[in-house]
PDB file of C-alpha atoms in Angstrom:
ATOM      1  CA  MET A   1       4.614  17.984   0.081  1.00 93.00           C
ATOM      2  CA  MET A   2       2.379  15.068   1.019  1.00 97.00           C
ATOM      3  CA  PRO A   3       3.371  12.998   4.043  1.00 97.00           C
ATOM      4  CA  SER A   4       3.649   9.232   3.979  1.00 98.00           C
ATOM      5  CA  LEU A   5       1.537   7.236   6.420  1.00 98.00           C
ATOM      6  CA  PHE A   6       1.617   3.938   8.212  1.00 98.00           C
ATOM      7  CA  ILE A   7      -1.905   2.802   9.098  1.00 98.00           C
ATOM      8  CA  ALA A   8      -2.842  -0.335  11.004  1.00 98.00           C
ATOM      9  CA  HIS A   9      -5.792  -1.987   9.294  1.00 98.00           C
ATOM     10  CA  GLY A  10      -6.842  -4.162  12.241  1.00 95.00           C
ATOM     11  CA  ALA A  11      -9.392  -6.905  11.651  1.00 93.00           C
ATOM     12  CA  PRO A  12     -11.663  -6.767   8.572  1.00 95.00           C
ATOM     13  CA  SER A  13     -14.581  -5.927  10.892  1.00 95.00           C
ATOM     14  CA  LEU A  14     -12.979  -2.509  11.419  1.00 96.00           C
ATOM     15  CA  ALA A  15     -14.910  -1.474   8.308  1.00 97.00           C
ATOM     16  CA  LEU A  16     -18.172  -1.783  10.262  1.00 97.00           C
ATOM     17  CA  GLU A  17     -17.034  -0.508  13.653  1.00 97.00           C
ATOM     18  CA  ASP A  18     -17.668   2.824  15.316  1.00 97.00           C
ATOM     19  CA  ASN A  19     -14.903   3.510  17.807  1.00 97.00           C
ATOM     20  CA  ALA A  20     -12.133   5.992  18.553  1.00 97.00           C
ATOM     21  CA  TYR A  21      -9.865   4.581  15.852  1.00 98.00           C
ATOM     22  CA  THR A  22     -12.442   4.594  13.061  1.00 98.00           C
ATOM     23  CA  GLU A  23     -13.446   8.116  14.099  1.00 98.00           C
ATOM     24  CA  PHE A  24      -9.799   9.164  13.917  1.00 98.00           C
ATOM     25  CA  LEU A  25      -9.319   7.658  10.456  1.00 98.00           C
ATOM     26  CA  GLN A  26     -12.534   9.224   9.176  1.00 98.00           C
ATOM     27  CA  GLY A  27     -11.168  12.628  10.173  1.00 98.00           C
ATOM     28  CA  LEU A  28      -7.585  12.116   9.038  1.00 98.00           C
ATOM     29  CA  ALA A  29      -8.117  12.916   5.357  1.00 96.00           C
ATOM     30  CA  GLY A  30      -9.453  16.324   6.334  1.00 95.00           C
ATOM     31  CA  GLN A  31      -6.089  17.115   7.917  1.00 96.00           C
ATOM     32  CA  LEU A  32      -4.242  16.449   4.652  1.00 96.00           C
ATOM     33  CA  SER A  33      -4.230  18.080   1.247  1.00 95.00           C
ATOM     34  CA  LYS A  34      -6.283  16.136  -1.255  1.00 96.00           C
ATOM     35  CA  PRO A  35      -3.871  13.774  -3.034  1.00 98.00           C
ATOM     36  CA  LYS A  36      -3.688  13.327  -6.791  1.00 98.00           C
ATOM     37  CA  ALA A  37      -3.360   9.590  -6.205  1.00 98.00           C
ATOM     38  CA  ILE A  38      -2.618   7.074  -3.466  1.00 98.00           C
ATOM     39  CA  VAL A  39       0.158   4.471  -3.536  1.00 98.00           C
ATOM     40  CA  LEU A  40      -0.570   1.773  -0.964  1.00 98.00           C
ATOM     41  CA  PHE A  41       1.504  -1.193   0.223  1.00 98.00           C
ATOM     42  CA  SER A  42      -0.729  -3.869   1.763  1.00 98.00           C
ATOM     43  CA  ALA A  43       0.499  -6.609   4.093  1.00 98.00           C
ATOM     44  CA  HIS A  44      -2.073  -8.892   2.459  1.00 98.00           C
ATOM     45  CA  TRP A  45      -0.516  -8.752  -0.994  1.00 98.00           C
ATOM     46  CA  GLU A  46       2.712 -10.723  -0.880  1.00 98.00           C
ATOM     47  CA  SER A  47       4.999 -11.545  -3.784  1.00 98.00           C
ATOM     48  CA  GLY A  48       8.642 -12.390  -4.389  1.00 97.00           C
ATOM     49  CA  THR A  49       8.954  -9.688  -7.048  1.00 97.00           C
ATOM     50  CA  GLN A  50       7.686  -6.174  -6.396  1.00 98.00           C
ATOM     51  CA  LEU A  51       4.293  -5.859  -8.067  1.00 98.00           C
ATOM     52  CA  VAL A  52       2.547  -2.618  -8.987  1.00 98.00           C
ATOM     53  CA  SER A  53      -1.126  -2.562  -9.882  1.00 98.00           C
ATOM     54  CA  SER A  54      -2.109  -1.398 -13.341  1.00 98.00           C
ATOM     55  CA  VAL A  55      -5.890  -1.663 -13.548  1.00 97.00           C
ATOM     56  CA  ALA A  56      -8.482   0.808 -14.789  1.00 97.00           C
ATOM     57  CA  ARG A  57     -10.756   0.166 -11.796  1.00 98.00           C
ATOM     58  CA  HIS A  58     -10.160  -2.024  -8.750  1.00 98.00           C
ATOM     59  CA  ASP A  59     -12.369  -4.938  -7.758  1.00 98.00           C
ATOM     60  CA  THR A  60     -12.967  -5.486  -4.032  1.00 98.00           C
ATOM     61  CA  ILE A  61     -11.337  -8.628  -2.619  1.00 98.00           C
ATOM     62  CA  TYR A  62     -12.826 -10.389   0.423  1.00 98.00           C
ATOM     63  CA  ASP A  63      -9.695 -12.187   1.593  1.00 96.00           C
ATOM     64  CA  PHE A  64     -11.163 -13.365   4.918  1.00 95.00           C
ATOM     65  CA  GLY A  65     -13.828 -15.681   6.265  1.00 93.00           C
ATOM     66  CA  GLY A  66     -16.208 -15.960   9.184  1.00 92.00           C
ATOM     67  CA  PHE A  67     -16.993 -12.267   9.584  1.00 94.00           C
ATOM     68  CA  GLN A  68     -20.268 -10.353   9.433  1.00 95.00           C
ATOM     69  CA  PRO A  69     -22.263 -10.886   6.213  1.00 96.00           C
ATOM     70  CA  GLU A  70     -22.411  -7.118   5.694  1.00 96.00           C
ATOM     71  CA  LEU A  71     -18.671  -7.031   5.076  1.00 96.00           C
ATOM     72  CA  TYR A  72     -19.064  -9.066   1.907  1.00 97.00           C
ATOM     73  CA  GLN A  73     -21.460  -6.482   0.479  1.00 97.00           C
ATOM     74  CA  ILE A  74     -19.018  -3.585   0.711  1.00 98.00           C
ATOM     75  CA  LYS A  75     -17.554  -2.323  -2.552  1.00 98.00           C
ATOM     76  CA  TYR A  76     -14.653   0.072  -2.968  1.00 98.00           C
ATOM     77  CA  PRO A  77     -14.394   0.702  -6.717  1.00 97.00           C
ATOM     78  CA  ALA A  78     -11.392   3.039  -6.745  1.00 98.00           C
ATOM     79  CA  GLN A  79      -9.889   3.814 -10.114  1.00 98.00           C
ATOM     80  CA  GLY A  80      -6.305   3.017 -10.975  1.00 98.00           C
ATOM     81  CA  HIS A  81      -3.894   5.694 -12.142  1.00 98.00           C
ATOM     82  CA  ALA A  82      -1.721   4.887 -15.152  1.00 98.00           C
ATOM     83  CA  GLU A  83       0.467   7.970 -14.706  1.00 98.00           C
ATOM     84  CA  THR A  84       1.334   7.062 -11.117  1.00 98.00           C
ATOM     85  CA  THR A  85       1.923   3.405 -12.010  1.00 98.00           C
ATOM     86  CA  LYS A  86       4.394   4.608 -14.637  1.00 98.00           C
ATOM     87  CA  ASP A  87       6.087   6.932 -12.141  1.00 98.00           C
ATOM     88  CA  VAL A  88       6.404   4.139  -9.551  1.00 98.00           C
ATOM     89  CA  LEU A  89       8.006   1.827 -12.100  1.00 98.00           C
ATOM     90  CA  HIS A  90      10.406   4.574 -13.184  1.00 98.00           C
ATOM     91  CA  LEU A  91      11.480   5.291  -9.603  1.00 98.00           C
ATOM     92  CA  PHE A  92      11.986   1.611  -8.855  1.00 98.00           C
ATOM     93  CA  ALA A  93      14.078   1.185 -12.004  1.00 98.00           C
ATOM     94  CA  LYS A  94      16.144   4.233 -11.073  1.00 98.00           C
ATOM     95  CA  ALA A  95      16.826   2.657  -7.662  1.00 98.00           C
ATOM     96  CA  GLY A  96      17.687  -0.730  -9.163  1.00 98.00           C
ATOM     97  CA  ILE A  97      14.561  -2.415  -7.776  1.00 98.00           C
ATOM     98  CA  GLU A  98      12.970  -5.038 -10.021  1.00 98.00           C
ATOM     99  CA  ALA A  99       9.234  -4.460 -10.410  1.00 98.00           C
ATOM    100  CA  LYS A 100       6.423  -5.704 -12.631  1.00 98.00           C
ATOM    101  CA  THR A 101       2.858  -4.598 -13.261  1.00 98.00           C
ATOM    102  CA  ASP A 102      -0.238  -6.566 -12.286  1.00 98.00           C
ATOM    103  CA  GLU A 103      -3.287  -5.993 -14.477  1.00 97.00           C
ATOM    104  CA  ILE A 104      -5.743  -8.239 -12.601  1.00 96.00           C
ATOM    105  CA  ARG A 105      -5.669  -7.990  -8.818  1.00 97.00           C
ATOM    106  CA  GLY A 106      -8.125  -5.782  -6.925  1.00 97.00           C
ATOM    107  CA  LEU A 107      -7.879  -4.269  -3.448  1.00 98.00           C
ATOM    108  CA  ASP A 108      -7.629  -6.650  -0.479  1.00 98.00           C
ATOM    109  CA  HIS A 109      -8.989  -5.745   2.944  1.00 97.00           C
ATOM    110  CA  GLY A 110      -5.619  -4.357   4.023  1.00 97.00           C
ATOM    111  CA  ALA A 111      -6.208  -1.700   1.385  1.00 98.00           C
ATOM    112  CA  TRP A 112      -9.948  -1.082   1.091  1.00 98.00           C
ATOM    113  CA  VAL A 113     -10.783  -1.103   4.815  1.00 98.00           C
ATOM    114  CA  VAL A 114      -8.294   1.720   5.360  1.00 98.00           C
ATOM    115  CA  LEU A 115      -9.139   3.608   2.186  1.00 98.00           C
ATOM    116  CA  ARG A 116     -12.872   3.444   2.780  1.00 98.00           C
ATOM    117  CA  LEU A 117     -12.444   5.084   6.192  1.00 98.00           C
ATOM    118  CA  LEU A 118     -10.170   7.787   4.781  1.00 98.00           C
ATOM    119  CA  TYR A 119     -11.928   8.443   1.471  1.00 98.00           C
ATOM    120  CA  PRO A 120     -15.396   6.837   1.587  1.00 98.00           C
ATOM    121  CA  ASP A 121     -16.374   8.110  -1.863  1.00 97.00           C
ATOM    122  CA  ALA A 122     -13.532   6.163  -3.544  1.00 98.00           C
ATOM    123  CA  ASP A 123     -12.772   9.335  -5.482  1.00 97.00           C
ATOM    124  CA  ILE A 124      -8.964   9.188  -5.223  1.00 98.00           C
ATOM    125  CA  PRO A 125      -7.163   6.928  -7.741  1.00 98.00           C
ATOM    126  CA  VAL A 126      -5.198   4.096  -6.142  1.00 98.00           C
ATOM    127  CA  VAL A 127      -2.071   2.170  -7.132  1.00 98.00           C
ATOM    128  CA  ALA A 128      -1.605  -0.930  -4.964  1.00 98.00           C
ATOM    129  CA  LEU A 129       1.824  -2.432  -4.256  1.00 98.00           C
ATOM    130  CA  SER A 130       2.850  -5.819  -2.910  1.00 98.00           C
ATOM    131  CA  VAL A 131       5.249  -6.588  -0.070  1.00 98.00           C
ATOM    132  CA  ASN A 132       7.977  -9.208   0.218  1.00 98.00           C
ATOM    133  CA  ARG A 133       8.472 -10.479   3.767  1.00 97.00           C
ATOM    134  CA  TYR A 134      11.774 -12.157   2.867  1.00 97.00           C
ATOM    135  CA  LEU A 135      13.783  -9.011   2.167  1.00 98.00           C
ATOM    136  CA  SER A 136      15.982  -7.493   4.864  1.00 98.00           C
ATOM    137  CA  ASN A 137      14.596  -4.626   6.913  1.00 98.00           C
ATOM    138  CA  GLU A 138      17.093  -2.284   5.268  1.00 98.00           C
ATOM    139  CA  GLU A 139      15.903  -3.379   1.818  1.00 98.00           C
ATOM    140  CA  GLN A 140      12.291  -2.694   2.828  1.00 98.00           C
ATOM    141  CA  TYR A 141      13.235   0.820   3.879  1.00 98.00           C
ATOM    142  CA  LYS A 142      15.038   1.416   0.579  1.00 98.00           C
ATOM    143  CA  ILE A 143      11.933   0.392  -1.381  1.00 98.00           C
ATOM    144  CA  GLY A 144       9.970   3.074   0.425  1.00 98.00           C
ATOM    145  CA  GLN A 145      12.830   5.518   0.045  1.00 98.00           C
ATOM    146  CA  ALA A 146      12.758   5.018  -3.725  1.00 98.00           C
ATOM    147  CA  LEU A 147       9.206   6.374  -3.789  1.00 98.00           C
ATOM    148  CA  GLY A 148       9.848   9.454  -1.669  1.00 98.00           C
ATOM    149  CA  ALA A 149       9.804  11.693  -4.744  1.00 98.00           C
ATOM    150  CA  LEU A 150       6.113  10.870  -5.271  1.00 98.00           C
ATOM    151  CA  ARG A 151       5.276  13.015  -2.263  1.00 98.00           C
ATOM    152  CA  GLU A 152       6.383  16.083  -4.236  1.00 97.00           C
ATOM    153  CA  GLN A 153       3.831  15.144  -6.904  1.00 97.00           C
ATOM    154  CA  ASP A 154       0.862  15.195  -4.474  1.00 97.00           C
ATOM    155  CA  VAL A 155       0.841  11.396  -4.187  1.00 98.00           C
ATOM    156  CA  LEU A 156       0.028   9.949  -0.768  1.00 98.00           C
ATOM    157  CA  VAL A 157       2.140   6.897   0.130  1.00 98.00           C
ATOM    158  CA  ILE A 158       0.528   4.524   2.661  1.00 98.00           C
ATOM    159  CA  GLY A 159       1.820   1.374   4.310  1.00 98.00           C
ATOM    160  CA  SER A 160      -1.044  -0.742   5.669  1.00 98.00           C
ATOM    161  CA  GLY A 161      -0.234  -3.415   8.244  1.00 98.00           C
ATOM    162  CA  GLY A 162       0.101  -3.678  12.020  1.00 98.00           C
ATOM    163  CA  THR A 163       3.002  -3.300  14.443  1.00 98.00           C
ATOM    164  CA  VAL A 164       1.688  -5.933  16.874  1.00 98.00           C
ATOM    165  CA  HIS A 165      -0.100  -8.610  14.867  1.00 97.00           C
ATOM    166  CA  ASN A 166      -0.196 -12.096  16.366  1.00 97.00           C
ATOM    167  CA  LEU A 167      -3.525 -13.745  15.619  1.00 93.00           C
ATOM    168  CA  ARG A 168      -2.708 -16.767  17.795  1.00 93.00           C
ATOM    169  CA  ARG A 169      -2.443 -14.604  20.889  1.00 93.00           C
ATOM    170  CA  LEU A 170      -5.595 -12.534  20.428  1.00 93.00           C
ATOM    171  CA  ASN A 171      -8.040 -12.485  23.313  1.00 90.00           C
ATOM    172  CA  TRP A 172     -11.392 -11.673  21.750  1.00 85.00           C
ATOM    173  CA  GLU A 173     -12.986 -10.935  25.145  1.00 86.00           C
ATOM    174  CA  SER A 174     -10.238  -8.707  26.548  1.00 85.00           C
ATOM    175  CA  ASN A 175     -10.734  -5.008  27.229  1.00 84.00           C
ATOM    176  CA  GLY A 176      -7.170  -4.507  28.477  1.00 92.00           C
ATOM    177  CA  VAL A 177      -3.740  -4.482  26.865  1.00 96.00           C
ATOM    178  CA  ASP A 178      -1.206  -7.276  27.245  1.00 97.00           C
ATOM    179  CA  PRO A 179       2.022  -5.870  28.763  1.00 97.00           C
ATOM    180  CA  TRP A 180       4.232  -7.507  26.139  1.00 98.00           C
ATOM    181  CA  ALA A 181       2.363  -5.786  23.314  1.00 98.00           C
ATOM    182  CA  MET A 182       2.677  -2.393  24.949  1.00 97.00           C
ATOM    183  CA  GLU A 183       6.350  -3.039  25.732  1.00 98.00           C
ATOM    184  CA  PHE A 184       7.101  -3.673  22.061  1.00 98.00           C
ATOM    185  CA  ASP A 185       5.157  -0.636  20.853  1.00 98.00           C
ATOM    186  CA  ASP A 186       6.809   1.579  23.498  1.00 98.00           C
ATOM    187  CA  TRP A 187      10.213   0.511  22.190  1.00 98.00           C
ATOM    188  CA  LEU A 188       9.052   1.089  18.636  1.00 98.00           C
ATOM    189  CA  GLN A 189       7.680   4.547  19.428  1.00 98.00           C
ATOM    190  CA  GLU A 190      10.975   5.609  20.975  1.00 98.00           C
ATOM    191  CA  ASN A 191      13.058   4.460  18.027  1.00 98.00           C
ATOM    192  CA  VAL A 192      10.751   5.607  15.233  1.00 98.00           C
ATOM    193  CA  SER A 193      10.421   9.043  16.844  1.00 98.00           C
ATOM    194  CA  ALA A 194      14.233   9.278  17.030  1.00 98.00           C
ATOM    195  CA  TRP A 195      14.519   7.910  13.460  1.00 98.00           C
ATOM    196  CA  ASN A 196      16.907   5.290  14.784  1.00 98.00           C
ATOM    197  CA  THR A 197      17.110   3.132  11.690  1.00 98.00           C
ATOM    198  CA  GLY A 198      19.984   1.090  13.089  1.00 98.00           C
ATOM    199  CA  ALA A 199      17.787  -0.175  15.899  1.00 98.00           C
ATOM    200  CA  LEU A 200      14.725  -0.534  13.696  1.00 98.00           C
ATOM    201  CA  PHE A 201      16.557  -2.647  11.116  1.00 98.00           C
ATOM    202  CA  ALA A 202      17.506  -4.978  13.986  1.00 98.00           C
ATOM    203  CA  TYR A 203      14.141  -4.851  15.775  1.00 98.00           C
ATOM    204  CA  ASP A 204      13.591  -8.594  15.406  1.00 97.00           C
ATOM    205  CA  THR A 205      16.687  -9.343  17.493  1.00 97.00           C
ATOM    206  CA  ILE A 206      16.818  -6.432  19.978  1.00 98.00           C
ATOM    207  CA  ALA A 207      13.270  -5.168  20.576  1.00 98.00           C
ATOM    208  CA  PRO A 208      11.506  -6.538  23.670  1.00 98.00           C
ATOM    209  CA  SER A 209       8.821  -9.139  22.876  1.00 98.00           C
ATOM    210  CA  ALA A 210       9.618  -8.839  19.175  1.00 98.00           C
ATOM    211  CA  HIS A 211       8.846 -12.473  18.390  1.00 97.00           C
ATOM    212  CA  ALA A 212       5.474 -12.291  20.137  1.00 98.00           C
ATOM    213  CA  ALA A 213       4.568  -8.988  18.475  1.00 98.00           C
ATOM    214  CA  VAL A 214       5.848  -9.890  15.000  1.00 98.00           C
ATOM    215  CA  PRO A 215       5.688 -13.665  14.502  1.00 97.00           C
ATOM    216  CA  THR A 216       5.891 -13.095  10.749  1.00 98.00           C
ATOM    217  CA  PRO A 217       7.036  -9.757   9.298  1.00 98.00           C
ATOM    218  CA  GLU A 218       4.566  -9.005   6.497  1.00 98.00           C
ATOM    219  CA  HIS A 219       2.448  -6.728   8.718  1.00 98.00           C
ATOM    220  CA  PHE A 220       5.482  -4.903  10.124  1.00 98.00           C
ATOM    221  CA  VAL A 221       7.106  -4.302   6.732  1.00 98.00           C
ATOM    222  CA  PRO A 222       4.644  -1.532   5.699  1.00 98.00           C
ATOM    223  CA  LEU A 223       5.920   0.612   8.582  1.00 98.00           C
ATOM    224  CA  LEU A 224       9.450   0.476   7.176  1.00 98.00           C
ATOM    225  CA  LEU A 225       8.143   1.157   3.667  1.00 98.00           C
ATOM    226  CA  ALA A 226       6.194   4.237   4.770  1.00 98.00           C
ATOM    227  CA  MET A 227       9.098   5.432   6.897  1.00 98.00           C
ATOM    228  CA  GLY A 228      11.496   5.019   3.984  1.00 98.00           C
ATOM    229  CA  ALA A 229       9.262   7.239   1.864  1.00 98.00           C
ATOM    230  CA  GLY A 230       9.705   9.927   4.536  1.00 98.00           C
ATOM    231  CA  ASP A 231      13.496   9.661   4.615  1.00 98.00           C
ATOM    232  CA  ARG A 232      14.103  13.113   3.150  1.00 96.00           C
ATOM    233  CA  ASN A 233      12.967  15.077   6.222  1.00 96.00           C
ATOM    234  CA  ARG A 234      12.949  12.298   8.846  1.00 98.00           C
ATOM    235  CA  GLN A 235      10.129  13.735  10.937  1.00 98.00           C
ATOM    236  CA  ALA A 236       7.885  11.106  12.539  1.00 98.00           C
ATOM    237  CA  SER A 237       4.642  11.698  14.436  1.00 98.00           C
ATOM    238  CA  LEU A 238       2.556   9.046  16.173  1.00 98.00           C
ATOM    239  CA  LEU A 239      -1.009  10.187  15.482  1.00 98.00           C
ATOM    240  CA  PHE A 240      -2.945   7.365  17.150  1.00 98.00           C
ATOM    241  CA  ARG A 241      -2.351   4.230  19.196  1.00 98.00           C
ATOM    242  CA  ALA A 242      -4.806   1.832  20.798  1.00 97.00           C
ATOM    243  CA  TYR A 243      -5.437  -1.914  21.041  1.00 97.00           C
ATOM    244  CA  GLN A 244      -8.163  -4.461  20.413  1.00 95.00           C
ATOM    245  CA  TYR A 245      -8.479  -8.050  21.638  1.00 95.00           C
ATOM    246  CA  GLY A 246      -5.689  -7.694  24.181  1.00 96.00           C
ATOM    247  CA  ASN A 247      -2.814  -7.026  21.798  1.00 97.00           C
ATOM    248  CA  LEU A 248      -3.882  -6.168  18.230  1.00 97.00           C
ATOM    249  CA  SER A 249      -2.377  -2.719  17.802  1.00 97.00           C
ATOM    250  CA  LEU A 250      -4.228   0.058  16.015  1.00 98.00           C
ATOM    251  CA  SER A 251      -1.717   2.765  15.271  1.00 98.00           C
ATOM    252  CA  CYS A 252      -1.051   5.478  12.741  1.00 98.00           C
ATOM    253  CA  TRP A 253       2.268   7.146  12.021  1.00 98.00           C
ATOM    254  CA  LYS A 254       2.834  10.198   9.830  1.00 98.00           C
ATOM    255  CA  PHE A 255       6.194  10.863   8.186  1.00 98.00           C
ATOM    256  CA  ASP A 256       6.655  14.432   6.969  1.00 96.00           C
TER     257      ASP A 256
END
């Protein structure tokens, strides 16, 4: 059975960087069985209704500005996968989750930056999914849970976001870690490892420094989605954790 993964996508410039995190991601695919397809929730695709991509081949979206010119030359032309799109829609319908297909949108940087590090040849078909920041944390988890059966079909489920993601508090010159960011991630590590969903669903009111770490929830939601997909066995492993710019967390969780 494939695991589900939560992967922090960092800043768009991660696609050009050579550091411990990019090295880790470049080696991660080799630790997994080759998936038939990838289903990926991106924090940068938001919609009120759950959307599921249904394209033959994905365009590359540059949904950022002011970064290195080389970034805008990168292409990640992954194919879609009609069979997996159909399976996702069926599982959502079975769980009573309204979902629609999107036949236009390509892959934003929350998707292609991560995928390019994992599978640089773009040889694994991809189905992209939107997120809805306005649902409850329990509802987010249930969306992921609805897709857990895909793991038995050799489909890799990924949530791409960031556990500490506050652009207003970034320190671009910092080489250290802000204590409040580490405090939040320490709390998160303890509760994810224990699969304490009660605490996690209430993280925004009980976790230390929650409002600083998660000023808006769209980047946190993919963690709950990926975790929900791993609900059957409830085994969580923190594979990597580091920080950039004082508090931008770069972490990867695996749910077996």
